[in-house]
Short mmCIF file of C-alpha atoms in Angstrom, two decimals:
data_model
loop_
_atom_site.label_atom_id
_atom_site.label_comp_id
_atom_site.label_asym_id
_atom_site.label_seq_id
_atom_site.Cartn_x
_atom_site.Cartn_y
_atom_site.Cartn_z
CA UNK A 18 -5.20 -22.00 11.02
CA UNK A 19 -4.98 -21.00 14.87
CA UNK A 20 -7.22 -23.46 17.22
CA UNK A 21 -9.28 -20.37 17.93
CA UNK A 22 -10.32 -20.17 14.70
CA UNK A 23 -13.52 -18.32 14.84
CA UNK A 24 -14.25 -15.24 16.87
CA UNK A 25 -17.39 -17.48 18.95
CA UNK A 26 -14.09 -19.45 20.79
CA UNK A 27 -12.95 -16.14 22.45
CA UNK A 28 -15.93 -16.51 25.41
CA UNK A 29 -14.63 -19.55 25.83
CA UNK A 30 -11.04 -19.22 26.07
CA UNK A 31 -11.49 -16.50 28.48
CA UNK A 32 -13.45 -18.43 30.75
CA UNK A 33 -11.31 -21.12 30.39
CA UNK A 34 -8.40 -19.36 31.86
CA UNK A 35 -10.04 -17.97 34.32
CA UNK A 36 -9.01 -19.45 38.16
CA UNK A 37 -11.46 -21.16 40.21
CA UNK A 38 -11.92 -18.69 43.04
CA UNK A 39 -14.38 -17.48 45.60
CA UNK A 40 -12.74 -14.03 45.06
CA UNK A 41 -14.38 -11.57 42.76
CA UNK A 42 -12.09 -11.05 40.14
CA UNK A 43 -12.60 -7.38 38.34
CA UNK A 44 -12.17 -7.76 34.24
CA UNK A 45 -11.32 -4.33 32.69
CA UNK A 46 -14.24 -3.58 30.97
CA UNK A 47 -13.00 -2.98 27.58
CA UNK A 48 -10.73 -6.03 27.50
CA UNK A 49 -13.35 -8.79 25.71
CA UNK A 50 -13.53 -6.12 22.73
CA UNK A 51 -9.83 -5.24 22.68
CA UNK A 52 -9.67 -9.10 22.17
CA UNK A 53 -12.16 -9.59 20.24
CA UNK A 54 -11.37 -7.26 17.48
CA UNK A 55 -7.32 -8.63 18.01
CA UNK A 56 -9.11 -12.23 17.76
CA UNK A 57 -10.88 -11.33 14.33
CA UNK A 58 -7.62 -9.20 12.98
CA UNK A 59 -5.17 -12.06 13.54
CA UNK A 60 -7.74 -14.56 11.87
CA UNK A 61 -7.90 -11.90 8.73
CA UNK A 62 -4.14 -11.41 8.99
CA UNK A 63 -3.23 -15.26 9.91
CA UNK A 64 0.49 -14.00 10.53
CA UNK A 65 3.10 -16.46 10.68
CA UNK A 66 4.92 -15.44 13.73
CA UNK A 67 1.91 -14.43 16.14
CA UNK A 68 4.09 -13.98 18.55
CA UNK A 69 5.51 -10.50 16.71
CA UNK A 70 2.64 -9.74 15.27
CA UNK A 71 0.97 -9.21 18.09
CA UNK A 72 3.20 -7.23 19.50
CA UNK A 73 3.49 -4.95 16.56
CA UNK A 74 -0.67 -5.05 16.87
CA UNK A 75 -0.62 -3.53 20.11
CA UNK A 76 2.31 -1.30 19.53
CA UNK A 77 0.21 -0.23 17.02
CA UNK A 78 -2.55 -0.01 19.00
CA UNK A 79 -0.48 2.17 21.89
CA UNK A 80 0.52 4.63 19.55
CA UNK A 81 -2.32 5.84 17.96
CA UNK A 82 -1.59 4.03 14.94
CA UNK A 83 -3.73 1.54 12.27
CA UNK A 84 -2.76 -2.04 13.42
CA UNK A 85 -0.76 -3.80 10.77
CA UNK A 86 -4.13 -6.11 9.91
CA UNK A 87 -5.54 -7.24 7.05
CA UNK A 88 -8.76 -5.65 6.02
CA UNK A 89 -11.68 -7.78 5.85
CA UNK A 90 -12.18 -7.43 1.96
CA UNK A 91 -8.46 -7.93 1.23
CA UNK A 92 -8.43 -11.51 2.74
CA UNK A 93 -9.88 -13.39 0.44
CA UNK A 94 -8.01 -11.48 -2.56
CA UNK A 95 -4.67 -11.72 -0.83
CA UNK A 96 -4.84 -15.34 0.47
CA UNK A 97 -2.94 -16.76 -2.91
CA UNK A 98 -0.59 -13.63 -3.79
CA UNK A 99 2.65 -13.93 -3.37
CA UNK A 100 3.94 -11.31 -5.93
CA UNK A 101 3.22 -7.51 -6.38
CA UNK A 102 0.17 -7.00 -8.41
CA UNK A 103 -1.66 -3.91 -9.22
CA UNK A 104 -4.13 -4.79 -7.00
CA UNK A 105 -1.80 -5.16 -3.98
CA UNK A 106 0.03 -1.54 -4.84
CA UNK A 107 -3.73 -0.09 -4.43
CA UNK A 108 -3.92 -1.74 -1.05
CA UNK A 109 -0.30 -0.35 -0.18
CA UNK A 110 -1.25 3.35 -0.88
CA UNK A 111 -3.85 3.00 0.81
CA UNK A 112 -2.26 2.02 4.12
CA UNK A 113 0.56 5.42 3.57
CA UNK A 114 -3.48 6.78 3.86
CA UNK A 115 -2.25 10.52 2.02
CA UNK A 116 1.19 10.84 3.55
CA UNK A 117 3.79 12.50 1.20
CA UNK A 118 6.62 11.10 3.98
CA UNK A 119 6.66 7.76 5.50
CA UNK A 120 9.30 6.22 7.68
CA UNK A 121 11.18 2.84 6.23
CA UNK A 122 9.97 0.95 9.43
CA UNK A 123 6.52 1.50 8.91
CA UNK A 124 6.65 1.02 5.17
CA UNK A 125 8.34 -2.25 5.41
CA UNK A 126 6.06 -3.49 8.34
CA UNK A 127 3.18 -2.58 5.80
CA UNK A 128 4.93 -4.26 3.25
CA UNK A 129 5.03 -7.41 5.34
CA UNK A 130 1.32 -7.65 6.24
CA UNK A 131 0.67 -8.26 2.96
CA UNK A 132 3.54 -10.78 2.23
CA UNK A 133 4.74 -9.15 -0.15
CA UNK A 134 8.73 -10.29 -1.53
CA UNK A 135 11.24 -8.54 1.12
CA UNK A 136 13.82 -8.55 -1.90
CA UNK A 137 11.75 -6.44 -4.13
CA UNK A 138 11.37 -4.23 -1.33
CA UNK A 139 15.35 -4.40 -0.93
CA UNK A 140 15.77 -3.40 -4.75
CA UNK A 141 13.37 -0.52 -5.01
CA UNK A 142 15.32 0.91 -1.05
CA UNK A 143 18.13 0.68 -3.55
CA UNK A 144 17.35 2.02 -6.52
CA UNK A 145 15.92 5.01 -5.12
CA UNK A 146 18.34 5.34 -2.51
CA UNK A 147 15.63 6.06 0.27
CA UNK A 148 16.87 6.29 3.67
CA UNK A 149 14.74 6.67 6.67
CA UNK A 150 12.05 9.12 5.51
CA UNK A 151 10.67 7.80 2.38
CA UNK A 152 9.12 9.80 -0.62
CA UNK A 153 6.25 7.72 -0.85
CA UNK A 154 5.54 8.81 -4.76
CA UNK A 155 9.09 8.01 -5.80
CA UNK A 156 9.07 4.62 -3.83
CA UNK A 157 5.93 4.01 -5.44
CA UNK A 158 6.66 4.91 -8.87
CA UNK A 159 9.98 2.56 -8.67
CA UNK A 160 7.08 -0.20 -7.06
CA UNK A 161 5.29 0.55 -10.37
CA UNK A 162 8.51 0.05 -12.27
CA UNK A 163 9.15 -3.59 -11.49
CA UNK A 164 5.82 -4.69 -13.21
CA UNK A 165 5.71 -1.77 -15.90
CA UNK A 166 8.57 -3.06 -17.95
CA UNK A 167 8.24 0.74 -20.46
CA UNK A 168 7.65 3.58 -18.82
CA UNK A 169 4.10 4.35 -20.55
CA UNK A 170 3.11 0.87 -18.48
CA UNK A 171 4.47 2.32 -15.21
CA UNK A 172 2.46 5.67 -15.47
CA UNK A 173 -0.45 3.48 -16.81
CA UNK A 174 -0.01 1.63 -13.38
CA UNK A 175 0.71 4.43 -10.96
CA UNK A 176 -2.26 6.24 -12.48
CA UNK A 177 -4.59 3.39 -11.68
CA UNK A 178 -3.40 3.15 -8.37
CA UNK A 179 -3.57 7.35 -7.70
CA UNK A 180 -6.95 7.17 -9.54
CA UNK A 181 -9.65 7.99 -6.99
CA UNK A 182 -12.50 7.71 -9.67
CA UNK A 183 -13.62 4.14 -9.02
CA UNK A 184 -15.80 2.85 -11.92
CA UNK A 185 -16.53 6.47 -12.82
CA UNK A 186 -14.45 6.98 -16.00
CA UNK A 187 -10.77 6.26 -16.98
CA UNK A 188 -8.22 6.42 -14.30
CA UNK A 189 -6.50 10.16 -14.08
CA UNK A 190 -4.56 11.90 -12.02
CA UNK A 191 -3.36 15.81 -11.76
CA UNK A 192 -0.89 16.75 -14.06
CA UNK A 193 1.54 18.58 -11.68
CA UNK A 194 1.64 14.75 -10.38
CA UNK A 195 2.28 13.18 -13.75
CA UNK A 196 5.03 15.47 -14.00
CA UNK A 197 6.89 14.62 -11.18
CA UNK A 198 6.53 11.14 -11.98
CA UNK A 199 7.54 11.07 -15.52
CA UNK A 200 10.72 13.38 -14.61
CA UNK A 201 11.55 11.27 -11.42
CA UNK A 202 11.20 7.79 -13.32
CA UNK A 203 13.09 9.68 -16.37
CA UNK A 204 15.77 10.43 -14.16
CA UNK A 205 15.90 6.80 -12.87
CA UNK A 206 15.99 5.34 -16.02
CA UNK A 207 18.67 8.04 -17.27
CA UNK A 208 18.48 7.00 -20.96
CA UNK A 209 15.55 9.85 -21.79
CA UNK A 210 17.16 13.08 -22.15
CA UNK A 211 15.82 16.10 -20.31
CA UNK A 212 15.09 18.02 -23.09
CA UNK A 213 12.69 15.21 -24.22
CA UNK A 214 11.28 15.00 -21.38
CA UNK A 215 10.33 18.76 -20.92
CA UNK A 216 8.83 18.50 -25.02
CA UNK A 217 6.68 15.79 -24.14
CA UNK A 218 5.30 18.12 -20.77
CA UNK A 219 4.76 21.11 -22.43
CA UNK A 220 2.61 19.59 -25.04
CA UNK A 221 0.44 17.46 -22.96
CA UNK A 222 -0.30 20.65 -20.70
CA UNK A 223 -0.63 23.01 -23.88
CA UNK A 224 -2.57 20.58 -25.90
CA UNK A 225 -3.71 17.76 -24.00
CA UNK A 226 -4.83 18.88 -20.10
CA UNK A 227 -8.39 20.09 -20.37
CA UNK A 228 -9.33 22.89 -17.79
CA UNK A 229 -9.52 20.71 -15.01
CA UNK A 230 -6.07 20.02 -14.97
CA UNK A 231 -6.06 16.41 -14.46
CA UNK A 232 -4.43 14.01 -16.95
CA UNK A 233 -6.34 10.20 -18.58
CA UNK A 234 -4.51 7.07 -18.91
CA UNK A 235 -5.40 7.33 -22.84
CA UNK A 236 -3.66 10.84 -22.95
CA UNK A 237 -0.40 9.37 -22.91
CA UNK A 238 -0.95 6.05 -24.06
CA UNK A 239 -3.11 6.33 -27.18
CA UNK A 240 -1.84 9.93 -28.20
CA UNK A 241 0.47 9.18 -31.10
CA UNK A 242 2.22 12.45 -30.51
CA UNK A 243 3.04 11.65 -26.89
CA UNK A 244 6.13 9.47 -26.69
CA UNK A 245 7.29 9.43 -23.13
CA UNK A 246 10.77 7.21 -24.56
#
């Protein structure tokens, strides 16, 4: 924990390092919130090099973009993870905030925030052979992958982490997104054969997707007619 570890210290580190002088000295107005809210974020965050952090916090900051800081509800939740969990993938969409594309520099910084293993990170670059502009579905479908162990459990997961019905009914997700999931992670896999794939499509749209076009968790998972393997 930092020495300035609540936000009521920042008054008095700033006065603190203030000279001694019989000159008016003019403080930016806006700097004792800029700190303050960097204050509170690195507290949240409690990065291990500061140092870099805060210099990604204000390159952040001088672009227009989110700081890489910890929100304050995922602090408490994230304090003792130290492996990808559900929970954390929900947290990581949520950061890529809607974006189909997202550049490997920003992903990984993400990725770091939340201490998350740089190796899985490494595996999933590799498996999916992303380069600089990353298809944030696929990477997160492979993401999915390395805790779904079948590929029914990785759709289970990426649908719970698409869902945006939160404690209103079973996770689901449109089926044109489904789709490209299943035949991406298919693909990946490469022991499903296309043709099974397509069956398995067709019949949840014909006989399974109701008019709203969106897809349940238990649609695939409890159907005894839908075998994704």
């Amino acid at each position: 924990m930092p020495p300035w570890s609540s936000c009521k210290d920042l008054d008095f580190l700033v006065n603190q390092s203030m000279p001694q002088t019989d000159k008016q000295i003019c403080i930016p107005p806006e700097l004792p919130e800029l700190l303050k809210q960097f204050t509170k974020a690195a507290i949240r965050t409690q990065p291990q090099d500061l140092i870099q952090w805060a210099a990604d916090y204000f390159g952040a900051m001088s672009r227009g973009e989110i700081p890489p800081a910890r929100e304050r509800s995922e602090r408490v939740a994230l304090s003792n993870w130290a492996e990808l969990t559900p929970e954390l993938l929900k947290i990581l969409h949520s950061r890529v905030a809607g974006r189909l594309i997202i550049h490997v520099d920003e992903l990984a910084q993400i990725w770091k925030v939340l201490s998350l293993p740089t190796d899985l990170f490494n595996s999933v670059m590799n498996v999916g052979r992303f380069t600089e502009e990353i298809e944030w579905l696929k990477f997160l479908a492979l993401a999915c992958s390395s805790l779904g162990v079948t590929i029914a459990k990785t759709l289970k997961i990426v649908c719970e982490v698409l869902s945006s019905d939160h404690d209103c009914g079973p996770p689901r997700i449109p089926f044109s997104t489904f789709q490209f999931l299943y035949t991406y992670i298919a693909e990946v896999d490469g022991e499903i054969s296309a043709s099974h794939v397509s069956r398995m499509l067709n019949y949840i749209e014909q006989e399974v997707i109701g008019p709203d076009g969106l897809i349940k968790v238990n649609d695939f998972t409890q159907n005894p007619r839908v075998r994704l393997e």
